Tab-separated table of N, CA and C in Angstrom:
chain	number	residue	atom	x	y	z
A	1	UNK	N	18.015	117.455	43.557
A	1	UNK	CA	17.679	116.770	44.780
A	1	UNK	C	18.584	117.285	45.893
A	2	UNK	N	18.218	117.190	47.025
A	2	UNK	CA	18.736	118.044	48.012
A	2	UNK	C	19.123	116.551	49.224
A	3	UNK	N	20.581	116.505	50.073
A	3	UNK	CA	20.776	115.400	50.340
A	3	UNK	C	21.964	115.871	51.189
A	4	UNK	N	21.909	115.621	52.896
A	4	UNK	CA	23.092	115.853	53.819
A	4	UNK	C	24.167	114.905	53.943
A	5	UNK	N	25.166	115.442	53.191
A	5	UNK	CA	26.316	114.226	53.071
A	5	UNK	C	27.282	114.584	54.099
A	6	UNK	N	28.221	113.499	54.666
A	6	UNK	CA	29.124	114.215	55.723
A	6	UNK	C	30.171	113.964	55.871
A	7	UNK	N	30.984	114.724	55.907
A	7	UNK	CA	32.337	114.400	55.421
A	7	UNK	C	33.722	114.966	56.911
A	8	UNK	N	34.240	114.706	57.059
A	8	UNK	CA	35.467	115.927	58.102
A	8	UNK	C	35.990	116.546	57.705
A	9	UNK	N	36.212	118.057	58.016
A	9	UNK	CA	36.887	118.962	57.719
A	9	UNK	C	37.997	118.819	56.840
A	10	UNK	N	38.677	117.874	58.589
A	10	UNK	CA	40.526	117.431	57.839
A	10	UNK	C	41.065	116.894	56.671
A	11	UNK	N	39.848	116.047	56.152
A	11	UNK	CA	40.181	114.986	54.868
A	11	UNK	C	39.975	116.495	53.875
A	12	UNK	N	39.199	116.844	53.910
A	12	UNK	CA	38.501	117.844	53.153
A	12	UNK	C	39.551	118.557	52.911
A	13	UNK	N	39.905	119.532	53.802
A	13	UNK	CA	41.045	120.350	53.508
A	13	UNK	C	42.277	119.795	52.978
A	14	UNK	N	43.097	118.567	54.143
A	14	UNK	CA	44.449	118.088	53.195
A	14	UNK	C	44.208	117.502	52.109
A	15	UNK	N	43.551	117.643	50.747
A	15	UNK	CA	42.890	117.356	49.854
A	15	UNK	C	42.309	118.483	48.854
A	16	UNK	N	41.927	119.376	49.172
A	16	UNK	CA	41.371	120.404	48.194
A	16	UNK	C	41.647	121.677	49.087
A	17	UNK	N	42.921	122.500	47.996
A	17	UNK	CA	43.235	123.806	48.850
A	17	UNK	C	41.792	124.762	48.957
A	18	UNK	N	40.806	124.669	48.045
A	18	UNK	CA	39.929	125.069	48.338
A	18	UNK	C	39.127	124.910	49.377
A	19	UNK	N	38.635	123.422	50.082
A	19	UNK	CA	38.152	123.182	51.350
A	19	UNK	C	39.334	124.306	52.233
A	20	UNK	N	40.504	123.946	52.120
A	20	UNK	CA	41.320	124.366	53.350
A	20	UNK	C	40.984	125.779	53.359
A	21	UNK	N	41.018	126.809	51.958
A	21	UNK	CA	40.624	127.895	52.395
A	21	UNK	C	39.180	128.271	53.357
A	22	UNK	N	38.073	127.041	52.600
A	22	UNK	CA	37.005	127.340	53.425
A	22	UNK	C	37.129	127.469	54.852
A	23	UNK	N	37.568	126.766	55.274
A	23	UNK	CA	37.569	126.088	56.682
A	23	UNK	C	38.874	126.446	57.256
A	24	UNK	N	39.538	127.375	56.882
A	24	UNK	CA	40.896	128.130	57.547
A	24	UNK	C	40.672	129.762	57.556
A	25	UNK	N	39.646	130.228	56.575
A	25	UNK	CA	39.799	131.903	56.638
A	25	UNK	C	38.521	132.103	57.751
A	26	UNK	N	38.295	133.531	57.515
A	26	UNK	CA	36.964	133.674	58.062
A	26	UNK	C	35.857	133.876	57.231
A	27	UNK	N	35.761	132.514	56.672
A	27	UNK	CA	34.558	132.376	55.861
A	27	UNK	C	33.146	131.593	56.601
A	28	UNK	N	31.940	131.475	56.032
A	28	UNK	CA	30.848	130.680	56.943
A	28	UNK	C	31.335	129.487	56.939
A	29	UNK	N	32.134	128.513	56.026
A	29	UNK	CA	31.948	127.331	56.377
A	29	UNK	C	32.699	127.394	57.244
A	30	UNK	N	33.818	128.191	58.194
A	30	UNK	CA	34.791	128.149	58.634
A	30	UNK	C	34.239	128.082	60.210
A	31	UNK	N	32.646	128.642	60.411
A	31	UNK	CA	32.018	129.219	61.687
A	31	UNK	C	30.852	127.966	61.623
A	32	UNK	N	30.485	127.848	60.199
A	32	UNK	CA	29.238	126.673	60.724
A	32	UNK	C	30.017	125.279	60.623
A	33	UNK	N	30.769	124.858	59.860
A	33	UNK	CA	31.265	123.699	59.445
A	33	UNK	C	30.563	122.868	58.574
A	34	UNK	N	30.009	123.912	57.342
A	34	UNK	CA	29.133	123.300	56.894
A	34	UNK	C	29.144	123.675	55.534
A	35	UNK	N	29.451	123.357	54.576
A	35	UNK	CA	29.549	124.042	53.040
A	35	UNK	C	27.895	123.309	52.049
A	36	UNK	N	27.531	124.474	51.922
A	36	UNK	CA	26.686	123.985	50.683
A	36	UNK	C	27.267	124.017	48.945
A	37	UNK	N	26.688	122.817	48.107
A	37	UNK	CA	27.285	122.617	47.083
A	37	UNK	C	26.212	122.355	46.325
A	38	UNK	N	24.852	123.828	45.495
A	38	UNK	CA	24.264	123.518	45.120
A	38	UNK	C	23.861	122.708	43.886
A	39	UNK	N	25.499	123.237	42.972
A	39	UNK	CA	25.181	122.650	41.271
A	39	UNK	C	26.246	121.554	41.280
A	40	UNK	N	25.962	120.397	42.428
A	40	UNK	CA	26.474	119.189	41.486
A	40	UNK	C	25.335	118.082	42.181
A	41	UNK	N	25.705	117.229	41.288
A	41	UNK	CA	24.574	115.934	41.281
A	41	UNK	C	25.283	115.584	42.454
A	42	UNK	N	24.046	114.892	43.926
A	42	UNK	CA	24.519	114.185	45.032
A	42	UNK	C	25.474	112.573	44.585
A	43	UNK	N	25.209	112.005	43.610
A	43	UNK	CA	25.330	110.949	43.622
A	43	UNK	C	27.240	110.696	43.078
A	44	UNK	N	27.493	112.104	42.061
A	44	UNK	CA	28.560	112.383	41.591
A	44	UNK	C	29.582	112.910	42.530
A	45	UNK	N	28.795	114.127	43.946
A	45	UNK	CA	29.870	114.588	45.222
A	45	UNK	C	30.194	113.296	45.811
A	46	UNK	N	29.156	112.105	45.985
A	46	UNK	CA	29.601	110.888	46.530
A	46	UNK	C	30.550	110.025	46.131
A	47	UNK	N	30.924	110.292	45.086
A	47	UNK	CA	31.987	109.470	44.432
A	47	UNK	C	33.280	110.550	44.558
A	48	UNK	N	33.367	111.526	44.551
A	48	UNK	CA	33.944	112.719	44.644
A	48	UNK	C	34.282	112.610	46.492
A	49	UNK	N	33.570	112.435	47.038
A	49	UNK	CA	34.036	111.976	48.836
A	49	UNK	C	34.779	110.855	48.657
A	50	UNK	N	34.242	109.882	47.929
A	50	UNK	CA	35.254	108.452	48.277
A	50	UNK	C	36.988	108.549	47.597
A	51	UNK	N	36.859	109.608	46.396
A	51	UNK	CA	38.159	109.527	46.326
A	51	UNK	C	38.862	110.730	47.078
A	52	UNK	N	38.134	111.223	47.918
A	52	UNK	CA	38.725	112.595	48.977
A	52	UNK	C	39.661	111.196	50.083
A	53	UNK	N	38.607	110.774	50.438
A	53	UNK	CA	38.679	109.804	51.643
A	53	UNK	C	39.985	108.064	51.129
A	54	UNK	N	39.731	107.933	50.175
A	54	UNK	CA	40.133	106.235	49.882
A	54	UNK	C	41.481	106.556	48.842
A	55	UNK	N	41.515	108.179	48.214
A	55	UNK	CA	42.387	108.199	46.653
A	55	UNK	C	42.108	107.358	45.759
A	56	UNK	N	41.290	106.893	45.836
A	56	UNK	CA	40.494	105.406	44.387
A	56	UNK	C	39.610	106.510	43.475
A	57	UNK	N	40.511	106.243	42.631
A	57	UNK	CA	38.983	106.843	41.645
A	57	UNK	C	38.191	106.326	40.812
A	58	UNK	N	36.905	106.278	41.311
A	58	UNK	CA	36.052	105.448	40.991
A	58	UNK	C	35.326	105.648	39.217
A	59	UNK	N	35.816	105.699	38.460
A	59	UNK	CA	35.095	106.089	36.930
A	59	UNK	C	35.848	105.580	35.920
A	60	UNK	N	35.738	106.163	34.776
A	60	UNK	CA	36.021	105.783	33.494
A	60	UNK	C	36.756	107.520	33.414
A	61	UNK	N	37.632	106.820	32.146
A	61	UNK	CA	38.223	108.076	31.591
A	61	UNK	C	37.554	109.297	31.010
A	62	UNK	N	36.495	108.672	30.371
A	62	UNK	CA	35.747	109.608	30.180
A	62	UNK	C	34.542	110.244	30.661
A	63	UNK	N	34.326	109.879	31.732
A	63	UNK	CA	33.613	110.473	32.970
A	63	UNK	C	34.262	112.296	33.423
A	64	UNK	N	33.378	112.473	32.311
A	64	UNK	CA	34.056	114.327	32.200
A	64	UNK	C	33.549	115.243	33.503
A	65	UNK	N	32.674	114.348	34.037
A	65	UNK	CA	31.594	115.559	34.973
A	65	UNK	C	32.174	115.506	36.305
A	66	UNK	N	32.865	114.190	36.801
A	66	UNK	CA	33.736	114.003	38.019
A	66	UNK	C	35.095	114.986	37.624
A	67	UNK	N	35.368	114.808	36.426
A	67	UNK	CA	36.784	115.831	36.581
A	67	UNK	C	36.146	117.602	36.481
A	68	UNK	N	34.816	117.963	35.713
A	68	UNK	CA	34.374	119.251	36.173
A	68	UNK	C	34.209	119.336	37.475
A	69	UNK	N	33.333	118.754	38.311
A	69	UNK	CA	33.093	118.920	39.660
A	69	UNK	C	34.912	118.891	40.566
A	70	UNK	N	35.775	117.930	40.568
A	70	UNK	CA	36.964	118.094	41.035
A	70	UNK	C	37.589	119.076	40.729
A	71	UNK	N	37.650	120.156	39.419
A	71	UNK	CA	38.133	121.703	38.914
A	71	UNK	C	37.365	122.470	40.373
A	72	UNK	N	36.182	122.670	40.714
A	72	UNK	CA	35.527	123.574	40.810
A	72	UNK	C	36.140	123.591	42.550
């Protein structure tokens, strides 16, 4: 399913050195402000924003697919 979620840069980056690279080199998300994230479930990046944004993490221990998606 395909779904525009929206988030700010800033949280993004002081949070995942990876955002920061996006959005600090000269990469596209760096020119559009816009990263696509085709292989994860919308409903799983959403829980994945709230603990970008709040540091709560919202799951169970064994909720393996929030800690794959947070690796990547």
């Amino acid at each position: 399913e395909e779904e525009t979620l929206f988030a700010h840069r800033f949280f993004l980056s002081a949070r995942s050195c990876v955002f920061a690279a996006m959005f600090t080199t000269d990469m596209m998300e760096s020119r559009t402000g816009r990263v696509e994230i085709k292989d994860a479930d919308v409903n799983l990046f959403k829980r994945f924003l709230k603990f970008i944004y709040t540091g709560k993490l919202d799951t169970t221990a064994r909720d393996l697919d929030l800690l794959v998606l947070a690796d990547k």
